[in-house]
XYZ file of C-alpha atoms in Angstrom:
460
model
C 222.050 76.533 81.405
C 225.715 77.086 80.407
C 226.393 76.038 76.781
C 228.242 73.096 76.671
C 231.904 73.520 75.352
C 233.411 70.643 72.969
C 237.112 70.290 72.269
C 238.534 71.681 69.005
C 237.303 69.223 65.985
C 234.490 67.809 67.885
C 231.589 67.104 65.901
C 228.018 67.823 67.867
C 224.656 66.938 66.696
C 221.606 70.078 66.326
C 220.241 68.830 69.787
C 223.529 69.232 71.590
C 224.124 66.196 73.604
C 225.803 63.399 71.184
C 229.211 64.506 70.313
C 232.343 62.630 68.855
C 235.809 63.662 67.925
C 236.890 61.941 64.862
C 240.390 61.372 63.686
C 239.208 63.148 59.876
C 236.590 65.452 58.541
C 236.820 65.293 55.078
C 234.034 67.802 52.800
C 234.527 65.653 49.502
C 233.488 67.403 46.152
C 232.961 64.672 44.004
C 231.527 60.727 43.533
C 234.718 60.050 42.812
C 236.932 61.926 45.830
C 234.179 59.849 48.200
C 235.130 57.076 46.571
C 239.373 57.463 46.860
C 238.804 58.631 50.336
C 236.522 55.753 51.615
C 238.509 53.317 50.108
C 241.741 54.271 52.087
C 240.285 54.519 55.172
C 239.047 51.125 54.802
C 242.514 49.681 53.505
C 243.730 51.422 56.883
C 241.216 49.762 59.208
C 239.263 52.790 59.862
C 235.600 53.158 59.725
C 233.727 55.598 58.043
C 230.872 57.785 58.966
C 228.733 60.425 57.215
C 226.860 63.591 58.998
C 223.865 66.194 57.139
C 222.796 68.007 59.265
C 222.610 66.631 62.625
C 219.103 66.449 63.132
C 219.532 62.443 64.622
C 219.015 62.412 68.156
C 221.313 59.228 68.676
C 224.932 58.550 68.212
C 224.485 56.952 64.980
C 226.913 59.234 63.258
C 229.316 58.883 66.034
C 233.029 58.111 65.227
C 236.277 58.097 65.876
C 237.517 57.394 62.436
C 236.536 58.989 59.020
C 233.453 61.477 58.917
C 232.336 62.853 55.295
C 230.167 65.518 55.105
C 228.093 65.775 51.846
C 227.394 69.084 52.057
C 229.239 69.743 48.150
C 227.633 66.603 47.061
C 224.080 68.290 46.790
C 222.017 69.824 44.187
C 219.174 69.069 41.530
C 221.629 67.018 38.792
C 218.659 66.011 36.197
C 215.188 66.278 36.149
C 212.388 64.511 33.529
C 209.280 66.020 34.847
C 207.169 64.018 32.049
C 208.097 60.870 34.098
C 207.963 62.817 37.283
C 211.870 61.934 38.239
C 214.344 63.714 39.503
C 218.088 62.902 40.704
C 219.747 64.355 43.192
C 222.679 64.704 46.101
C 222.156 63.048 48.613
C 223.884 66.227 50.513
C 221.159 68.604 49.306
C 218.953 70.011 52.154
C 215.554 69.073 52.038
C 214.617 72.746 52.083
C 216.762 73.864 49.634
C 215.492 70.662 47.082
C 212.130 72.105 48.217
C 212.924 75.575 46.362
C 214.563 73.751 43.266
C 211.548 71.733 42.828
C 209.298 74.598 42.461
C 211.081 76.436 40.197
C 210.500 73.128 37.506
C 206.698 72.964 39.281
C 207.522 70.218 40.745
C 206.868 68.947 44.338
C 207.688 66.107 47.025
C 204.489 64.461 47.626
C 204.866 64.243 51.825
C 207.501 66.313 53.424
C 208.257 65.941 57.837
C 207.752 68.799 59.709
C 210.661 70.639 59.501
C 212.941 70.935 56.325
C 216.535 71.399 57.820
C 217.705 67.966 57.379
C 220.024 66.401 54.407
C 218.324 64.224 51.750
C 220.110 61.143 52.688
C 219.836 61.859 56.396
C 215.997 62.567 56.222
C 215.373 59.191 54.008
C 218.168 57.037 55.492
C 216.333 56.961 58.696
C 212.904 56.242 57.683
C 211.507 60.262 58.299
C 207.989 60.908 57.541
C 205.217 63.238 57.482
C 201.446 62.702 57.627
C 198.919 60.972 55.618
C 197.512 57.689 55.347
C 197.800 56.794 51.828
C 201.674 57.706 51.815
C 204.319 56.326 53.137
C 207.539 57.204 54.757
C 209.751 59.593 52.807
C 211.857 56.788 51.114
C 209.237 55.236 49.664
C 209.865 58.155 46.729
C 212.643 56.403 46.327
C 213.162 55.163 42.907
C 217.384 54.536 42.479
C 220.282 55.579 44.626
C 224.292 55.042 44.514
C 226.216 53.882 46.806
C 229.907 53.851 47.580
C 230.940 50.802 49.074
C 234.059 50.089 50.927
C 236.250 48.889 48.386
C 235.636 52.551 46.598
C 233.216 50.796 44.402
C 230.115 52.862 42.905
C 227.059 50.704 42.557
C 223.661 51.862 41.689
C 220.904 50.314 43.120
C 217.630 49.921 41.268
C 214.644 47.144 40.951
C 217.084 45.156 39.037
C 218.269 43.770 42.406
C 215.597 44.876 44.247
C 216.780 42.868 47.985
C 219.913 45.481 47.638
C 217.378 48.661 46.885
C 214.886 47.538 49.760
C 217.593 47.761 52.155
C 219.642 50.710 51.190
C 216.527 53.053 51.668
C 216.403 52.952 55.067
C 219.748 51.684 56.022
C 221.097 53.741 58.476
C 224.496 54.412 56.583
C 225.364 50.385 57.673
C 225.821 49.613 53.826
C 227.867 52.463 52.449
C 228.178 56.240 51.864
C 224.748 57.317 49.644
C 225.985 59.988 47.272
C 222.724 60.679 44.812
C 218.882 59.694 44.359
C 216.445 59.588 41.504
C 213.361 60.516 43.483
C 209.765 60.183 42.579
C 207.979 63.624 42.389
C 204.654 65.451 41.882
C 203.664 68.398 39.523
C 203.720 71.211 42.082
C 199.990 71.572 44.188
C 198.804 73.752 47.196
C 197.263 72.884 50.512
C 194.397 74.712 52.362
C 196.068 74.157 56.038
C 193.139 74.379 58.986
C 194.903 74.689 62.394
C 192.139 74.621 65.354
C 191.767 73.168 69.238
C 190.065 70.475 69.743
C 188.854 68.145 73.045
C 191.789 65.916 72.916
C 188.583 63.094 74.218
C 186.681 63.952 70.983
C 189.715 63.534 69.076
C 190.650 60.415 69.768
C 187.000 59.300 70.091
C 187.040 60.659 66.074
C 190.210 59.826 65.007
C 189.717 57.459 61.873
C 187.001 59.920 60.992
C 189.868 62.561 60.768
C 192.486 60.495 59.559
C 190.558 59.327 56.922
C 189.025 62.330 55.581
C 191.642 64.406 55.326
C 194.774 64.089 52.981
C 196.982 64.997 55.818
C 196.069 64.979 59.337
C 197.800 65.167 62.888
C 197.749 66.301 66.045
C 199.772 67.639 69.024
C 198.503 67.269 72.834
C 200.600 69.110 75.925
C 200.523 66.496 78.764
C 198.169 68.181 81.787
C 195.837 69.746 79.099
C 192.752 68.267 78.022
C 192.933 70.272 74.346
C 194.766 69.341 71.142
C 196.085 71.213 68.744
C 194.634 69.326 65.313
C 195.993 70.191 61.853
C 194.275 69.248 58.580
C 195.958 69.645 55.352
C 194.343 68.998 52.130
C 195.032 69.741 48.442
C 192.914 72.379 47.008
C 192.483 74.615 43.503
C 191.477 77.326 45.837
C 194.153 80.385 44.388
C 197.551 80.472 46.937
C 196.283 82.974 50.281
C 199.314 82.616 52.497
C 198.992 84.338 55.843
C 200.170 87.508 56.497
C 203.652 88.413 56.795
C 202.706 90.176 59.955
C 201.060 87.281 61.341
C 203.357 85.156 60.323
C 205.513 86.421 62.289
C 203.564 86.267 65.235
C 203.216 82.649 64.865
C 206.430 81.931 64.862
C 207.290 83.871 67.254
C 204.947 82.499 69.624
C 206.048 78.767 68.606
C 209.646 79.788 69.246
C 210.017 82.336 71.194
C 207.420 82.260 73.637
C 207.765 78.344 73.660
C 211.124 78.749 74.668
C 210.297 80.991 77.207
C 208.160 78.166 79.150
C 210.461 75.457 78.172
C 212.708 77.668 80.329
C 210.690 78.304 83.320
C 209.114 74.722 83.031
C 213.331 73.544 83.627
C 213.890 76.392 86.792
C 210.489 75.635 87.683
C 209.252 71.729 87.610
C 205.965 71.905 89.197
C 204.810 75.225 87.160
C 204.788 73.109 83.721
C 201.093 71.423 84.196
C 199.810 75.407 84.727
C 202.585 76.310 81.681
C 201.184 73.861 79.716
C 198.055 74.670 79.837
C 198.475 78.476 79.209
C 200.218 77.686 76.307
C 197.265 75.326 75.305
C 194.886 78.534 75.313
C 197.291 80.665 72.872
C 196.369 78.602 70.350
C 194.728 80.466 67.958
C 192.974 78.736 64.699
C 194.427 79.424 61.510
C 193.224 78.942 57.650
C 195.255 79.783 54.467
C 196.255 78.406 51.439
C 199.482 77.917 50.400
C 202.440 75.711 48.381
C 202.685 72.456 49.452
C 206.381 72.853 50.905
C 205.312 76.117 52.695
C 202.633 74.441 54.602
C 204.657 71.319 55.789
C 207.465 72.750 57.224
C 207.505 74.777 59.846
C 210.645 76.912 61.981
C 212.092 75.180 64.730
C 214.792 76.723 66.807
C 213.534 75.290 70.371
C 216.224 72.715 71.212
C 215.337 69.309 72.382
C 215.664 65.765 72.578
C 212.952 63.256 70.977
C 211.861 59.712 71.225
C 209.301 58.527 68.549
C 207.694 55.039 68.212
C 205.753 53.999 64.776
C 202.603 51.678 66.196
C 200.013 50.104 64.648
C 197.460 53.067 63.616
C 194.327 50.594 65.200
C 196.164 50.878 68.710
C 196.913 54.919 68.308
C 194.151 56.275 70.744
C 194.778 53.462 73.559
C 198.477 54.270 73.250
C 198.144 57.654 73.604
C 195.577 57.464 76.812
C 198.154 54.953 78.254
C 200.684 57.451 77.724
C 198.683 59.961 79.215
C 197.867 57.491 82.394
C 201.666 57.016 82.654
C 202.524 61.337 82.835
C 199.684 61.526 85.222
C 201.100 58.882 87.567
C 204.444 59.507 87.234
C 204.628 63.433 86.628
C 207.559 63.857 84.912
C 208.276 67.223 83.971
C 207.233 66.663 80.400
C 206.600 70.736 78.650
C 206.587 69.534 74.981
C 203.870 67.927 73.400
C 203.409 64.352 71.638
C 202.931 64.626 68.331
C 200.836 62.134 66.500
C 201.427 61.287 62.610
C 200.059 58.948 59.897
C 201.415 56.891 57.722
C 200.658 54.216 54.940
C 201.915 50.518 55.192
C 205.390 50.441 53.230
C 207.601 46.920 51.864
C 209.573 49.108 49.814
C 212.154 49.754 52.876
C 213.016 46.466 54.801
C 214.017 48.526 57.776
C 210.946 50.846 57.638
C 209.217 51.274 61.054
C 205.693 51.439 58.718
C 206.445 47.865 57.407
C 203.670 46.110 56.324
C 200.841 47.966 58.578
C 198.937 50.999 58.745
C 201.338 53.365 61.210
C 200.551 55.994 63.742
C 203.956 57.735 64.792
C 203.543 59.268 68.534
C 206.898 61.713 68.797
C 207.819 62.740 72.291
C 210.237 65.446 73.450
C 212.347 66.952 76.648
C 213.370 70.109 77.091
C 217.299 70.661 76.588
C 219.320 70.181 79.682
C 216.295 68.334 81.067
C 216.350 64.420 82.436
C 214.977 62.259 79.559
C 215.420 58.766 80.315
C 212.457 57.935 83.031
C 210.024 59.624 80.599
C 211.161 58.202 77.178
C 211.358 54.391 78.906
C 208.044 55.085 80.041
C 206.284 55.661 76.820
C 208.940 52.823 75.180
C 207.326 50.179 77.233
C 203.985 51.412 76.816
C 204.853 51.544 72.868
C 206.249 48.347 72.771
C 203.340 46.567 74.298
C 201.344 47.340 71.337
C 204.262 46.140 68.761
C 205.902 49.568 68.390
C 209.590 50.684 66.912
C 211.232 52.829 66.809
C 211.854 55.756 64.507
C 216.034 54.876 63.543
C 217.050 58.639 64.118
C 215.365 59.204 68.011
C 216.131 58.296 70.839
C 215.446 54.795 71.863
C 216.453 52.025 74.620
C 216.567 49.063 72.887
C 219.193 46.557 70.913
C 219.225 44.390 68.340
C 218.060 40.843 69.641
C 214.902 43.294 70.908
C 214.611 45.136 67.180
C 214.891 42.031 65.247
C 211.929 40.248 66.373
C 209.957 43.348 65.220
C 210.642 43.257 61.602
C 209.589 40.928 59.557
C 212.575 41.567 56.890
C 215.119 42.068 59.475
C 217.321 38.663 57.862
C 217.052 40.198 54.560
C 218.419 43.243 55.351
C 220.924 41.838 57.252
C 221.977 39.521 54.406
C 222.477 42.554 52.115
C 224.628 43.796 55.167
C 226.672 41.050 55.216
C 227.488 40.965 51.022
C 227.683 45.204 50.881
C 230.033 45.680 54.056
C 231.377 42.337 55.457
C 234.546 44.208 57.199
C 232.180 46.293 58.629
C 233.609 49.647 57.485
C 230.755 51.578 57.922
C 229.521 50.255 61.363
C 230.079 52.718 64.326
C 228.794 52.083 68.265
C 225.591 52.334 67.822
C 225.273 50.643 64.702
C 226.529 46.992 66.777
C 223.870 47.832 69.644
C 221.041 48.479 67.260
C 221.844 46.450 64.101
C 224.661 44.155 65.665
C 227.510 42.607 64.509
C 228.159 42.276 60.367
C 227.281 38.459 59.641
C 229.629 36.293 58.049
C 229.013 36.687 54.309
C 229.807 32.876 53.738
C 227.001 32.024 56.421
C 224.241 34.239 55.487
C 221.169 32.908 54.678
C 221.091 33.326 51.318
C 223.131 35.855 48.478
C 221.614 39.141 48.330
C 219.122 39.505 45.328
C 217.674 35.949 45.623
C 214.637 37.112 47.040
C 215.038 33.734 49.197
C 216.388 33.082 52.675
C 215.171 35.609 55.291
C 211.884 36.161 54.170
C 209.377 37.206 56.655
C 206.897 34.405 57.655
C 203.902 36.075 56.335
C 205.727 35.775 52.731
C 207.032 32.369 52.685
């Protein structure tokens, strides 16, 4: 596959296939140089976008008008570990916060599987990890501040908590995040099991694992009948990380000889079923012990695209056969496997795809340079017949008439929308096909903070 070339000043996501050009890329230093510079570009008309890392697989940070990068905005700024709070920019890699956490022994309680991702780009879109008494990543979300288009800082806190519920997973439709105060944890291990398992018995088991385990998941190539199952629990048991040497041959095997059959699985369509499963057998089990932000992250450097649906966790094992049923019928050329997560029920985040239910996240992937679309609407209809959405920084097909009648707090959120950003300043493309228009501020429902119009039915 030739890499793909992109004009001079193009921005390009980590995946490589959503690109933009936008008229200014601005690296502010400071609250208050985000500030001056979002409020000219919104007396000028423009709009305003921010990029981390890139890790979306969408076009939500897609522009043609003002891009910030918070990379200089970043860092541990305070920390009170008696009340287990710390702030922080919203720039700051999750892997790097990672490090400056342990060196106060301090931890995040849940962290995704990989680590690459900004702090405001991880939470802003509702990321996760696994376990079914926590919830998605923003739910450690105690305060933030946020730069709205008039250049104005507020802070957002339970003293207006409609504002707060919104702006945790807002998809950067409210304003440009700039810092958090974060719950954390005093710093703990895991003893991480990694083993095959008859993906049948899995699924026949699967609140037995889910609910005996702190942190549970599992991974299943389509055309195999084994899945890879991960527990991860907390432990006393003294720190045993695996050997550097066979470290190394685990990730070397998860990248490189990955990448090697995501290769020949693209040259060679009908060879991924056998590929599959011959990856499937090089699974080897694993047991060590090790820091908490060690174990959840792994290394990823195999490119790809990814569509992931949040669905009720009762429907998880039907979904996941149906899903199977579709790849068999259909045989798409599907080499990556679906990844299956847990989550707790969450009404901190009025956009959070875990809202108000017990959540199983199913992730599925293609290949780079391979065709997505038949696969990923495959598994969207199957998801959305058992009352799935979407995770906000996949891939998905669907709009906002289709989103709204999924979430129970959608008018709420959209209220806050309306009071926050009524020019619409920091709505792009994708936000008006996912989110839609801004609302009229002097039609909303109700004012932001009144806890009143917009409530989902089940609270009125």
């Amino acid at each position: 596959m030739k890499r793909k070339t992109v004009p001079a000043g193009t921005w390009t996501n980590w995946a490589g296939d959503e690109s933009c050009t936008p008229r200014q890329v601005l690296q502010p230093g400071s609250v208050d140089e985000v500030a001056a510079v979002t409020a000219r570009a919104a007396a000028e008309g423009r709009t305003v976008r921010v990029v981390g890392a890139g890790h979306s697989f969408n076009d939500q940070v897609c522009t043609d008008g003002l891009l910030l990068n918070l990379d200089r905005i970043s860092g541990l700024r305070h920390v009170d570990a008696g009340a287990g709070l710390v702030t922080v920019g919203a720039g700051t890699r999750l892997a790097d916060l990672n490090l400056q956490l342990a060196r106060h022994g301090l931890a995040l309680p849940n962290l995704g599987d990989i680590d690459r991702q900004s702090l405001a780009g991880a939470l802003s879109t509702g990321t996760h990890g696994t376990g079914r008494k926590l919830g998605n990543l923003a739910t450690q979300i105690e305060a933030l501040d946020l730069v709205l288009a008039d250049g104005t800082v507020l802070t957002c806190a339970e003293d207006d908590p409609e504002v707060l519920r919104a702006a945790r997973v807002s998809l950067g439709a409210l304003g440009v995040i700039t810092g958090y105060t974060l719950r954390v944890v005093p710093a703990f291990a895991l003893r991480a099991e990694t083993g095959t398992m008859p993906l049948d018995r899995t699924l026949d088991r699967l609140d037995e694992l889910v609910d005996g385990n702190d942190h549970f998941e599992f991974f299943l190539f389509p055309h195999a009948e084994a899945a890879l199952v991960k527990r991860n629990n907390r432990t006393d048991e003294p720190v045993r990380p695996p050997r550097e040497t066979a470290r190394r041959i685990t990730e070397f095997a998860e990248n490189g000889v990955f990448e090697a059959a995501c290769r020949a699985g693209r040259r060679f369509p009908s060879r991924i079923p056998a590929l599959n499963r011959a990856v499937t057998r090089l699974m080897t089990p694993s047991r060590y012990v090790d820091q908490s932000h060690r174990v959840f992250a792994s290394r990823r450097s195999v490119r790809f695209t990814e569509m992931e649906w949040a669905v009720p966790r009762a429907a998880c094992a039907e979904v996941v056969r149906e899903i199977r049923r579709a790849i068999d019928r259909d045989r798409p050329a599907v080499g990556f496997p679906i990844e299956v997560r847990f989550v707790a029920p969450d009404e901190l985040s009025h956009l959070s795809p875990a809202y108000g239910r017990e959540t199983a996240y199913l992730a599925v992937h293609m290949y780079r340079g391979m065709p997505w679309e038949p696969y990923f609407r495959a598994v969207q209809d199957i998801a959305l017949a058992f009352g799935g959405r979407p995770h906000w920084g996949k891939r998905h097909l669907m709009e906002a008439e289709g989103l709204a009648a999924r979430y129970p707090a959608w008018d709420r959120f959209q209220t806050v929308r309306a009071r926050l950003d009524p020019r619409g300043t920091f709505t792009n493309a994708h936000l008006r096909r996912v989110l839609g228009p801004v609302a009229d501020p002097d039609t909303a429902s109700s004012p932001a903070g009144t806890g009143t119009g917009g409530r989902a039915p089940e609270e009125r």
